[in-house]
Structure formats: C-alpha cells, structure tokens
Amino acid sequence: DYKMTKLDIRVKILILVIANILMFKMMSLNLHLIVAVVFTLYLGGTSNIRRMMNFFLIYMFFTIYELYFSHTITVKVIDSFLLLTTLMYKTLYFPLCAGIGLVSSSKVSELICFLRKLRLPKKVIIVLAVLYRFFPVLMTDYKLIRNSLRMKGIGVSRGYYLLHPFKFFEYVFVPYVITSTNIANELSVSCLCRGLDNEEIPTSYIKLKFRTQDYILMLLTIIGFSYIMFMR
C-alpha cells in the first residue's frame, strides 16, 4: 500500500531545498498557514503522527499569540521574547519539517548512493554521511541522559529546567557535549570501516528509482513552489 515513506530520497531532498528557499519568502499570514499545513502533513507521512501534532500545536500557539495577544502583555520583555520566538520558529518551520521528514524516513545508504551519483569527492561524502547520522543519534542520547536523570529524581516535573537553568547546563548540557564528541568519532570510524574512502569503483545494492508517487509529488511541489514564488 502507498506510504509517503516510500518516496525516493531525491524527492525528499528537493522538498528540503524548496523548504529552505520558502523560508526567506515573504508571505501573508493565511498563505504561511496553508504552506505550514502542507509541510506538517508531509512530516506526519514521513515521520510519525505524534511528532507532527507536537510541531503543529507549537506553530498554532505562536500564530494565535501573534494574531490576538501580541502587544497586549504589560511586561514588554515577555512580549518581545515571545514575538521573537514566534518569528524564529515560524521562519524555521518549513525546513524543520522537511529535514526531520528526510532523516526519519531515509537510510544513510540511500544518501550515499545519491551523493555518489553526483560524483562528489569521497571526503565530502564521508562528512555528509556522518552529519546525516549525527543528529538522530544525538536525540537518542539526549533521551537516555534525560531518563537517567529522572531515575535520580532530577528534572521530573515539567518546566524544571526553565526554573533551574544552571542545573540544565550542569546535568544535561555538559554530558551532552562530551557524548556528542564521542558520537562523532564513532560515526567517522564506522563510515571508514564501511569502505567509504576506498579508491576502487564502489558498488551498491541500493538502486534509486522514481515511482509514480514520486513524479506526482514532485510535480505538485514544483507547481506550488512556482505559484508561491511568482505570485504578487
């Protein structure tokens, strides 16, 4: 049966590129909401429904605040902070959905196969392959750190780290930085052990092939992108 996760990685990369371009496009509030809904559905199809709902609920919170509650809070610092956060989140929303959808539903072997077809240097392929796996592994390790702290009774309540920001740096940020360094080294060694730096002509059991849904989604994406970019 048809699933968006079966999309070719080249289509997902195209969507990611378009999302980064749209990030800098000035849009009306209604148009931005429509495009956000499209990227939200894409995220739900390529990642999972729970993550899609969490991202979109945050988006709607900032949108509602911008529409009805901005400049009404008497404390100007809080209002300015919320408006700045709204601008940053809504600006990054499109590439965030597209990027998470790409990483969640594509294997690193597909990315390597695509990069080899572009005839990129092996060193560039190794760096991109490590980066591609780096952030998902970081998220997994963050959950492990958080769970280990909760077993010790730290950070159990909601908003704990907002009330104790220095403890966040001590308990989460410091071990997170140390762990990320070890992860980068391990992923680099893993890529080298798989022979990505081999000078011989590489072979791959992964074959990239466009399917019907790839052509349809790619056509709809290009049409929608062209309409948004050239509309007055």
PDB file of N, CA, C and O in Angstrom, residues 157-207:
ATOM      1  N   SER A 157       9.603  17.062  37.067  1.00  0.00           N
ATOM      2  CA  SER A 157       8.473  17.967  36.843  1.00  0.00           C
ATOM      3  C   SER A 157       8.647  18.757  35.554  1.00  0.00           C
ATOM      4  O   SER A 157       9.768  18.993  35.095  1.00  0.00           O
ATOM      5  N   ARG A 158       7.533  19.168  34.978  1.00  0.00           N
ATOM      6  CA  ARG A 158       7.558  19.973  33.763  1.00  0.00           C
ATOM      7  C   ARG A 158       8.076  21.383  34.069  1.00  0.00           C
ATOM      8  O   ARG A 158       7.741  21.963  35.081  1.00  0.00           O
ATOM      9  N   GLY A 159       8.881  21.902  33.187  1.00  0.00           N
ATOM     10  CA  GLY A 159       9.431  23.231  33.379  1.00  0.00           C
ATOM     11  C   GLY A 159      10.549  23.288  34.398  1.00  0.00           C
ATOM     12  O   GLY A 159      10.936  24.375  34.836  1.00  0.00           O
ATOM     13  N   TYR A 160      11.084  22.110  34.777  1.00  0.00           N
ATOM     14  CA  TYR A 160      12.137  22.074  35.801  1.00  0.00           C
ATOM     15  C   TYR A 160      13.362  22.857  35.355  1.00  0.00           C
ATOM     16  O   TYR A 160      13.929  23.649  36.113  1.00  0.00           O
ATOM     17  N   TYR A 161      13.768  22.642  34.094  1.00  0.00           N
ATOM     18  CA  TYR A 161      14.988  23.278  33.619  1.00  0.00           C
ATOM     19  C   TYR A 161      14.789  24.758  33.301  1.00  0.00           C
ATOM     20  O   TYR A 161      15.755  25.515  33.206  1.00  0.00           O
ATOM     21  N   LEU A 162      13.531  25.163  33.101  1.00  0.00           N
ATOM     22  CA  LEU A 162      13.264  26.593  32.949  1.00  0.00           C
ATOM     23  C   LEU A 162      13.433  27.331  34.270  1.00  0.00           C
ATOM     24  O   LEU A 162      13.886  28.478  34.307  1.00  0.00           O
ATOM     25  N   LEU A 163      13.067  26.642  35.349  1.00  0.00           N
ATOM     26  CA  LEU A 163      13.214  27.248  36.675  1.00  0.00           C
ATOM     27  C   LEU A 163      14.640  27.126  37.201  1.00  0.00           C
ATOM     28  O   LEU A 163      15.056  27.909  38.052  1.00  0.00           O
ATOM     29  N   HIS A 164      15.381  26.129  36.693  1.00  0.00           N
ATOM     30  CA  HIS A 164      16.760  25.912  37.147  1.00  0.00           C
ATOM     31  C   HIS A 164      17.682  25.801  35.931  1.00  0.00           C
ATOM     32  O   HIS A 164      18.167  24.714  35.608  1.00  0.00           O
ATOM     33  N   PRO A 165      17.927  26.903  35.233  1.00  0.00           N
ATOM     34  CA  PRO A 165      18.729  26.848  34.000  1.00  0.00           C
ATOM     35  C   PRO A 165      20.179  26.419  34.233  1.00  0.00           C
ATOM     36  O   PRO A 165      20.769  25.745  33.387  1.00  0.00           O
ATOM     37  N   PHE A 166      20.760  26.770  35.385  1.00  0.00           N
ATOM     38  CA  PHE A 166      22.146  26.393  35.656  1.00  0.00           C
ATOM     39  C   PHE A 166      22.282  24.886  35.870  1.00  0.00           C
ATOM     40  O   PHE A 166      23.297  24.283  35.505  1.00  0.00           O
ATOM     41  N   LYS A 167      21.248  24.284  36.431  1.00  0.00           N
ATOM     42  CA  LYS A 167      21.272  22.836  36.596  1.00  0.00           C
ATOM     43  C   LYS A 167      21.156  22.129  35.247  1.00  0.00           C
ATOM     44  O   LYS A 167      21.678  21.028  35.065  1.00  0.00           O
ATOM     45  N   PHE A 168      20.458  22.783  34.304  1.00  0.00           N
ATOM     46  CA  PHE A 168      20.387  22.216  32.955  1.00  0.00           C
ATOM     47  C   PHE A 168      21.780  22.116  32.340  1.00  0.00           C
ATOM     48  O   PHE A 168      22.134  21.103  31.734  1.00  0.00           O
ATOM     49  N   PHE A 169      22.570  23.169  32.475  1.00  0.00           N
ATOM     50  CA  PHE A 169      23.924  23.149  31.938  1.00  0.00           C
ATOM     51  C   PHE A 169      24.787  22.096  32.649  1.00  0.00           C
ATOM     52  O   PHE A 169      25.608  21.436  32.020  1.00  0.00           O
ATOM     53  N   GLU A 170      24.567  21.945  33.947  1.00  0.00           N
ATOM     54  CA  GLU A 170      25.393  21.013  34.715  1.00  0.00           C
ATOM     55  C   GLU A 170      25.006  19.563  34.453  1.00  0.00           C
ATOM     56  O   GLU A 170      25.873  18.699  34.254  1.00  0.00           O
ATOM     57  N   TYR A 171      23.695  19.286  34.442  1.00  0.00           N
ATOM     58  CA  TYR A 171      23.227  17.911  34.376  1.00  0.00           C
ATOM     59  C   TYR A 171      23.023  17.403  32.942  1.00  0.00           C
ATOM     60  O   TYR A 171      23.130  16.200  32.691  1.00  0.00           O
ATOM     61  N   VAL A 172      22.701  18.308  32.012  1.00  0.00           N
ATOM     62  CA  VAL A 172      22.347  17.881  30.648  1.00  0.00           C
ATOM     63  C   VAL A 172      23.371  18.357  29.623  1.00  0.00           C
ATOM     64  O   VAL A 172      23.891  17.562  28.841  1.00  0.00           O
ATOM     65  N   PHE A 173      23.651  19.629  29.616  1.00  0.00           N
ATOM     66  CA  PHE A 173      24.467  20.202  28.541  1.00  0.00           C
ATOM     67  C   PHE A 173      25.898  19.674  28.555  1.00  0.00           C
ATOM     68  O   PHE A 173      26.439  19.302  27.505  1.00  0.00           O
ATOM     69  N   VAL A 174      26.520  19.635  29.726  1.00  0.00           N
ATOM     70  CA  VAL A 174      27.921  19.175  29.811  1.00  0.00           C
ATOM     71  C   VAL A 174      28.077  17.723  29.367  1.00  0.00           C
ATOM     72  O   VAL A 174      28.910  17.418  28.492  1.00  0.00           O
ATOM     73  N   PRO A 175      27.306  16.767  29.916  1.00  0.00           N
ATOM     74  CA  PRO A 175      27.437  15.391  29.404  1.00  0.00           C
ATOM     75  C   PRO A 175      27.010  15.246  27.946  1.00  0.00           C
ATOM     76  O   PRO A 175      27.524  14.389  27.225  1.00  0.00           O
ATOM     77  N   TYR A 176      26.109  16.109  27.510  1.00  0.00           N
ATOM     78  CA  TYR A 176      25.662  16.075  26.120  1.00  0.00           C
ATOM     79  C   TYR A 176      26.797  16.440  25.173  1.00  0.00           C
ATOM     80  O   TYR A 176      26.979  15.810  24.127  1.00  0.00           O
ATOM     81  N   VAL A 177      27.588  17.455  25.533  1.00  0.00           N
ATOM     82  CA  VAL A 177      28.718  17.863  24.705  1.00  0.00           C
ATOM     83  C   VAL A 177      29.766  16.763  24.658  1.00  0.00           C
ATOM     84  O   VAL A 177      30.315  16.437  23.584  1.00  0.00           O
ATOM     85  N   ILE A 178      30.048  16.151  25.804  1.00  0.00           N
ATOM     86  CA  ILE A 178      31.038  15.063  25.848  1.00  0.00           C
ATOM     87  C   ILE A 178      30.564  13.875  25.025  1.00  0.00           C
ATOM     88  O   ILE A 178      31.329  13.277  24.258  1.00  0.00           O
ATOM     89  N   THR A 179      29.286  13.551  25.146  1.00  0.00           N
ATOM     90  CA  THR A 179      28.723  12.430  24.390  1.00  0.00           C
ATOM     91  C   THR A 179      28.748  12.702  22.891  1.00  0.00           C
ATOM     92  O   THR A 179      29.062  11.801  22.092  1.00  0.00           O
ATOM     93  N   SER A 180      28.445  13.931  22.485  1.00  0.00           N
ATOM     94  CA  SER A 180      28.430  14.268  21.063  1.00  0.00           C
ATOM     95  C   SER A 180      29.813  14.131  20.438  1.00  0.00           C
ATOM     96  O   SER A 180      29.943  13.721  19.276  1.00  0.00           O
ATOM     97  N   THR A 181      30.853  14.449  21.200  1.00  0.00           N
ATOM     98  CA  THR A 181      32.218  14.281  20.688  1.00  0.00           C
ATOM     99  C   THR A 181      32.521  12.812  20.437  1.00  0.00           C
ATOM    100  O   THR A 181      33.089  12.447  19.395  1.00  0.00           O
ATOM    101  N   ASN A 182      32.128  11.958  21.376  1.00  0.00           N
ATOM    102  CA  ASN A 182      32.354  10.515  21.203  1.00  0.00           C
ATOM    103  C   ASN A 182      31.544   9.965  20.037  1.00  0.00           C
ATOM    104  O   ASN A 182      32.019   9.101  19.291  1.00  0.00           O
ATOM    105  N   ILE A 183      30.314  10.474  19.875  1.00  0.00           N
ATOM    106  CA  ILE A 183      29.459  10.013  18.776  1.00  0.00           C
ATOM    107  C   ILE A 183      30.079  10.351  17.429  1.00  0.00           C
ATOM    108  O   ILE A 183      30.097   9.526  16.503  1.00  0.00           O
ATOM    109  N   ALA A 184      30.594  11.578  17.298  1.00  0.00           N
ATOM    110  CA  ALA A 184      31.207  11.995  16.035  1.00  0.00           C
ATOM    111  C   ALA A 184      32.388  11.097  15.680  1.00  0.00           C
ATOM    112  O   ALA A 184      32.541  10.681  14.517  1.00  0.00           O
ATOM    113  N   ASN A 185      33.202  10.761  16.666  1.00  0.00           N
ATOM    114  CA  ASN A 185      34.347   9.887  16.411  1.00  0.00           C
ATOM    115  C   ASN A 185      33.895   8.481  16.005  1.00  0.00           C
ATOM    116  O   ASN A 185      34.446   7.882  15.066  1.00  0.00           O
ATOM    117  N   GLU A 186      32.890   7.959  16.697  1.00  0.00           N
ATOM    118  CA  GLU A 186      32.405   6.613  16.392  1.00  0.00           C
ATOM    119  C   GLU A 186      31.775   6.536  15.007  1.00  0.00           C
ATOM    120  O   GLU A 186      31.970   5.558  14.270  1.00  0.00           O
ATOM    121  N   LEU A 187      31.006   7.558  14.634  1.00  0.00           N
ATOM    122  CA  LEU A 187      30.387   7.561  13.308  1.00  0.00           C
ATOM    123  C   LEU A 187      31.431   7.688  12.208  1.00  0.00           C
ATOM    124  O   LEU A 187      31.305   7.073  11.136  1.00  0.00           O
ATOM    125  N   SER A 188      32.466   8.470  12.444  1.00  0.00           N
ATOM    126  CA  SER A 188      33.545   8.612  11.456  1.00  0.00           C
ATOM    127  C   SER A 188      34.242   7.278  11.248  1.00  0.00           C
ATOM    128  O   SER A 188      34.507   6.858  10.103  1.00  0.00           O
ATOM    129  N   VAL A 189      34.547   6.593  12.349  1.00  0.00           N
ATOM    130  CA  VAL A 189      35.193   5.278  12.248  1.00  0.00           C
ATOM    131  C   VAL A 189      34.277   4.285  11.545  1.00  0.00           C
ATOM    132  O   VAL A 189      34.725   3.470  10.726  1.00  0.00           O
ATOM    133  N   SER A 190      32.971   4.359  11.843  1.00  0.00           N
ATOM    134  CA  SER A 190      32.014   3.457  11.210  1.00  0.00           C
ATOM    135  C   SER A 190      31.981   3.651   9.693  1.00  0.00           C
ATOM    136  O   SER A 190      31.950   2.676   8.927  1.00  0.00           O
ATOM    137  N   CYS A 191      31.997   4.910   9.249  1.00  0.00           N
ATOM    138  CA  CYS A 191      31.990   5.187   7.809  1.00  0.00           C
ATOM    139  C   CYS A 191      33.263   4.673   7.138  1.00  0.00           C
ATOM    140  O   CYS A 191      33.221   4.123   6.029  1.00  0.00           O
ATOM    141  N   LEU A 192      34.390   4.832   7.809  1.00  0.00           N
ATOM    142  CA  LEU A 192      35.655   4.363   7.245  1.00  0.00           C
ATOM    143  C   LEU A 192      35.700   2.840   7.198  1.00  0.00           C
ATOM    144  O   LEU A 192      36.232   2.256   6.242  1.00  0.00           O
ATOM    145  N   CYS A 193      35.128   2.187   8.216  1.00  0.00           N
ATOM    146  CA  CYS A 193      35.095   0.720   8.224  1.00  0.00           C
ATOM    147  C   CYS A 193      34.208   0.167   7.119  1.00  0.00           C
ATOM    148  O   CYS A 193      34.416  -0.968   6.659  1.00  0.00           O
ATOM    149  N   ARG A 194      33.244   0.944   6.691  1.00  0.00           N
ATOM    150  CA  ARG A 194      32.372   0.503   5.598  1.00  0.00           C
ATOM    151  C   ARG A 194      32.992   0.743   4.224  1.00  0.00           C
ATOM    152  O   ARG A 194      32.366   0.465   3.201  1.00  0.00           O
ATOM    153  N   GLY A 195      34.181   1.296   4.207  1.00  0.00           N
ATOM    154  CA  GLY A 195      34.896   1.441   2.948  1.00  0.00           C
ATOM    155  C   GLY A 195      34.516   2.647   2.125  1.00  0.00           C
ATOM    156  O   GLY A 195      34.703   2.640   0.901  1.00  0.00           O
ATOM    157  N   LEU A 196      34.017   3.704   2.769  1.00  0.00           N
ATOM    158  CA  LEU A 196      33.620   4.879   2.001  1.00  0.00           C
ATOM    159  C   LEU A 196      34.820   5.613   1.412  1.00  0.00           C
ATOM    160  O   LEU A 196      34.673   6.375   0.459  1.00  0.00           O
ATOM    161  N   ASP A 197      36.004   5.385   1.990  1.00  0.00           N
ATOM    162  CA  ASP A 197      37.202   6.045   1.464  1.00  0.00           C
ATOM    163  C   ASP A 197      37.979   5.163   0.505  1.00  0.00           C
ATOM    164  O   ASP A 197      39.103   5.487   0.117  1.00  0.00           O
ATOM    165  N   ASN A 198      37.376   4.041   0.111  1.00  0.00           N
ATOM    166  CA  ASN A 198      38.036   3.113  -0.814  1.00  0.00           C
ATOM    167  C   ASN A 198      38.225   3.774  -2.175  1.00  0.00           C
ATOM    168  O   ASN A 198      37.309   4.404  -2.712  1.00  0.00           O
ATOM    169  N   GLU A 199      39.400   3.617  -2.747  1.00  0.00           N
ATOM    170  CA  GLU A 199      39.715   4.252  -4.025  1.00  0.00           C
ATOM    171  C   GLU A 199      39.156   3.492  -5.216  1.00  0.00           C
ATOM    172  O   GLU A 199      39.144   3.996  -6.334  1.00  0.00           O
ATOM    173  N   GLU A 200      38.710   2.251  -4.996  1.00  0.00           N
ATOM    174  CA  GLU A 200      38.153   1.460  -6.093  1.00  0.00           C
ATOM    175  C   GLU A 200      36.758   1.966  -6.458  1.00  0.00           C
ATOM    176  O   GLU A 200      36.128   2.707  -5.714  1.00  0.00           O
ATOM    177  N   ILE A 201      36.298   1.545  -7.640  1.00  0.00           N
ATOM    178  CA  ILE A 201      34.950   1.934  -8.071  1.00  0.00           C
ATOM    179  C   ILE A 201      33.923   1.280  -7.151  1.00  0.00           C
ATOM    180  O   ILE A 201      33.896   0.050  -7.019  1.00  0.00           O
ATOM    181  N   PRO A 202      33.079   2.073  -6.476  1.00  0.00           N
ATOM    182  CA  PRO A 202      32.162   1.499  -5.484  1.00  0.00           C
ATOM    183  C   PRO A 202      30.992   0.771  -6.132  1.00  0.00           C
ATOM    184  O   PRO A 202      30.563   1.096  -7.243  1.00  0.00           O
ATOM    185  N   THR A 203      30.485  -0.220  -5.436  1.00  0.00           N
ATOM    186  CA  THR A 203      29.264  -0.914  -5.838  1.00  0.00           C
ATOM    187  C   THR A 203      28.225  -0.734  -4.740  1.00  0.00           C
ATOM    188  O   THR A 203      28.571  -0.506  -3.575  1.00  0.00           O
ATOM    189  N   SER A 204      26.968  -0.829  -5.101  1.00  0.00           N
ATOM    190  CA  SER A 204      25.903  -0.608  -4.132  1.00  0.00           C
ATOM    191  C   SER A 204      24.703  -1.477  -4.469  1.00  0.00           C
ATOM    192  O   SER A 204      24.363  -1.654  -5.646  1.00  0.00           O
ATOM    193  N   TYR A 205      24.089  -2.054  -3.417  1.00  0.00           N
ATOM    194  CA  TYR A 205      22.861  -2.831  -3.633  1.00  0.00           C
ATOM    195  C   TYR A 205      21.631  -1.944  -3.606  1.00  0.00           C
ATOM    196  O   TYR A 205      20.522  -2.393  -3.886  1.00  0.00           O
ATOM    197  N   ILE A 206      21.830  -0.661  -3.259  1.00  0.00           N
ATOM    198  CA  ILE A 206      20.730   0.307  -3.265  1.00  0.00           C
ATOM    199  C   ILE A 206      20.576   0.871  -4.672  1.00  0.00           C
ATOM    200  O   ILE A 206      21.541   1.347  -5.278  1.00  0.00           O
ATOM    201  N   LYS A 207      19.361   0.817  -5.193  1.00  0.00           N
ATOM    202  CA  LYS A 207      19.067   1.379  -6.507  1.00  0.00           C
ATOM    203  C   LYS A 207      17.975   2.441  -6.356  1.00  0.00           C
ATOM    204  O   LYS A 207      16.876   2.145  -5.887  1.00  0.00           O
TER     205      LYS A 207
END
